[in-house]
Structures are given as structure tokens and as C-alpha cells.
Amino acid sequence: METVLFKTIAGSRLYGLEHADSDYDYYIVVDKIERQKLRGIRHEIVGDQDTTTVDFGTWVELAKSGQPQALEAMFST
């Protein structure tokens, strides 16, 4: 079972740029990913929810390399 370390809103709602048709984007960091398509990253769209889940080690590497979503997650509320 994955343990969620943190979860944050992402995308247009993070920036206050959403509109009536905007979906909900989430960025989640977990201890480890049980089911993955890419190494350490899982992306799912279900209904109006678009979720990117990364394991902690992958998130650290992405943040160190300056990947925008990883950095945004670090500084979002």
C-alpha cells in the first residue's frame, strides 16, 4: 500500500487561472509506487481529475533537475 507523503492541487487551479470547464489537477508524492507505467511516475485521468503520482526518490530527482511540476509541488500550500 502506498503512503501519501503530500498531495497538492496543480495546474490552472494552482495559479487561479481555472474556468468553468477546467479539470482538477493533483500532484501526489508517495513513499513508493505499487503500479506504474514509467519508473517512479504514474499518471491517471478519471473523470475531471488529472493526477500525477511520483515516488519520493523520483520527486527528489525531478526537483533537483528543475522540473517545474516537482518544484511547484514543493512550494504550493
PDB file of C-alpha atoms in Angstrom:
ATOM      1  CA  MET A   1       0.000   0.000   0.000  1.00  0.00           C
ATOM      2  CA  GLU A   2       1.270   3.454  -0.922  1.00  0.00           C
ATOM      3  CA  THR A   3       1.692   6.049   1.806  1.00  0.00           C
ATOM      4  CA  VAL A   4       0.885   9.590   0.648  1.00  0.00           C
ATOM      5  CA  LEU A   5       3.610  11.966   1.816  1.00  0.00           C
ATOM      6  CA  PHE A   6       1.920  15.033   0.367  1.00  0.00           C
ATOM      7  CA  LYS A   7      -0.753  15.995  -2.127  1.00  0.00           C
ATOM      8  CA  THR A   8      -1.334  19.366  -3.742  1.00  0.00           C
ATOM      9  CA  ILE A   9      -3.521  20.974  -6.353  1.00  0.00           C
ATOM     10  CA  ALA A  10      -1.665  21.696  -9.584  1.00  0.00           C
ATOM     11  CA  GLY A  11      -2.304  23.214 -12.993  1.00  0.00           C
ATOM     12  CA  SER A  12      -4.693  26.089 -13.626  1.00  0.00           C
ATOM     13  CA  ARG A  13      -6.268  25.947 -10.154  1.00  0.00           C
ATOM     14  CA  LEU A  14      -2.862  26.331  -8.505  1.00  0.00           C
ATOM     15  CA  TYR A  15      -2.410  29.610 -10.377  1.00  0.00           C
ATOM     16  CA  GLY A  16      -6.009  30.789 -10.047  1.00  0.00           C
ATOM     17  CA  LEU A  17      -6.493  30.561 -13.826  1.00  0.00           C
ATOM     18  CA  GLU A  18      -9.273  27.948 -13.876  1.00  0.00           C
ATOM     19  CA  HIS A  19     -12.510  28.444 -15.766  1.00  0.00           C
ATOM     20  CA  ALA A  20     -15.858  26.654 -15.757  1.00  0.00           C
ATOM     21  CA  ASP A  21     -14.536  23.750 -17.875  1.00  0.00           C
ATOM     22  CA  SER A  22     -11.215  23.302 -16.042  1.00  0.00           C
ATOM     23  CA  ASP A  23     -10.396  19.892 -14.646  1.00  0.00           C
ATOM     24  CA  TYR A  24      -8.754  19.275 -11.286  1.00  0.00           C
ATOM     25  CA  ASP A  25      -5.030  18.559 -11.460  1.00  0.00           C
ATOM     26  CA  TYR A  26      -3.297  16.951  -8.492  1.00  0.00           C
ATOM     27  CA  TYR A  27       0.349  16.199  -7.793  1.00  0.00           C
ATOM     28  CA  ILE A  28       0.955  13.478  -5.214  1.00  0.00           C
ATOM     29  CA  VAL A  29       4.222  12.228  -3.718  1.00  0.00           C
ATOM     30  CA  VAL A  30       4.158   8.755  -2.174  1.00  0.00           C
ATOM     31  CA  ASP A  31       6.758   6.597  -0.467  1.00  0.00           C
ATOM     32  CA  LYS A  32       6.758   4.095  -3.340  1.00  0.00           C
ATOM     33  CA  ILE A  33       4.565   3.356  -6.335  1.00  0.00           C
ATOM     34  CA  GLU A  34       2.941  -0.043  -6.464  1.00  0.00           C
ATOM     35  CA  ARG A  35       1.572   0.171 -10.009  1.00  0.00           C
ATOM     36  CA  GLN A  36       3.473   2.279 -12.501  1.00  0.00           C
ATOM     37  CA  LYS A  37       3.803   2.835 -16.206  1.00  0.00           C
ATOM     38  CA  LEU A  38       7.017   4.832 -16.067  1.00  0.00           C
ATOM     39  CA  ARG A  39       9.754   4.393 -13.488  1.00  0.00           C
ATOM     40  CA  GLY A  40       8.528   6.112 -10.337  1.00  0.00           C
ATOM     41  CA  ILE A  41       5.716   8.021 -12.061  1.00  0.00           C
ATOM     42  CA  ARG A  42       2.022   7.243 -12.577  1.00  0.00           C
ATOM     43  CA  HIS A  43      -0.391   9.480 -14.484  1.00  0.00           C
ATOM     44  CA  GLU A  44      -4.150   8.901 -14.380  1.00  0.00           C
ATOM     45  CA  ILE A  45      -7.168  10.765 -15.688  1.00  0.00           C
ATOM     46  CA  VAL A  46     -10.506   9.773 -14.170  1.00  0.00           C
ATOM     47  CA  GLY A  47     -13.466  11.991 -14.937  1.00  0.00           C
ATOM     48  CA  ASP A  48     -12.429  15.565 -14.260  1.00  0.00           C
ATOM     49  CA  GLN A  49      -9.417  14.594 -12.119  1.00  0.00           C
ATOM     50  CA  ASP A  50      -5.949  14.515 -13.670  1.00  0.00           C
ATOM     51  CA  THR A  51      -3.474  13.037 -11.185  1.00  0.00           C
ATOM     52  CA  THR A  52       0.288  12.688 -11.373  1.00  0.00           C
ATOM     53  CA  THR A  53       1.772  10.459  -8.661  1.00  0.00           C
ATOM     54  CA  VAL A  54       5.519  10.137  -8.121  1.00  0.00           C
ATOM     55  CA  ASP A  55       7.542   8.200  -5.586  1.00  0.00           C
ATOM     56  CA  PHE A  56       9.712  10.203  -3.190  1.00  0.00           C
ATOM     57  CA  GLY A  57      13.042   9.320  -4.814  1.00  0.00           C
ATOM     58  CA  THR A  58      11.786  10.259  -8.270  1.00  0.00           C
ATOM     59  CA  TRP A  59      10.320  13.514  -6.912  1.00  0.00           C
ATOM     60  CA  VAL A  60      13.679  14.464  -5.366  1.00  0.00           C
ATOM     61  CA  GLU A  61      15.470  13.795  -8.656  1.00  0.00           C
ATOM     62  CA  LEU A  62      12.870  15.775 -10.618  1.00  0.00           C
ATOM     63  CA  ALA A  63      13.133  18.712  -8.196  1.00  0.00           C
ATOM     64  CA  LYS A  64      16.943  18.649  -8.333  1.00  0.00           C
ATOM     65  CA  SER A  65      16.794  18.782 -12.124  1.00  0.00           C
ATOM     66  CA  GLY A  66      14.418  21.773 -12.024  1.00  0.00           C
ATOM     67  CA  GLN A  67      11.302  20.022 -13.335  1.00  0.00           C
ATOM     68  CA  PRO A  68       8.517  22.630 -12.940  1.00  0.00           C
ATOM     69  CA  GLN A  69       5.777  20.372 -11.523  1.00  0.00           C
ATOM     70  CA  ALA A  70       8.094  18.978  -8.843  1.00  0.00           C
ATOM     71  CA  LEU A  71       9.199  22.486  -7.814  1.00  0.00           C
ATOM     72  CA  GLU A  72       5.623  23.806  -7.826  1.00  0.00           C
ATOM     73  CA  ALA A  73       4.574  20.948  -5.550  1.00  0.00           C
ATOM     74  CA  MET A  74       7.377  21.819  -3.151  1.00  0.00           C
ATOM     75  CA  PHE A  75       6.212  25.398  -2.750  1.00  0.00           C
ATOM     76  CA  SER A  76       2.415  25.050  -3.021  1.00  0.00           C
ATOM     77  CA  THR A  77       0.197  25.291   0.033  1.00  0.00           C
TER      78      THR A  77
END
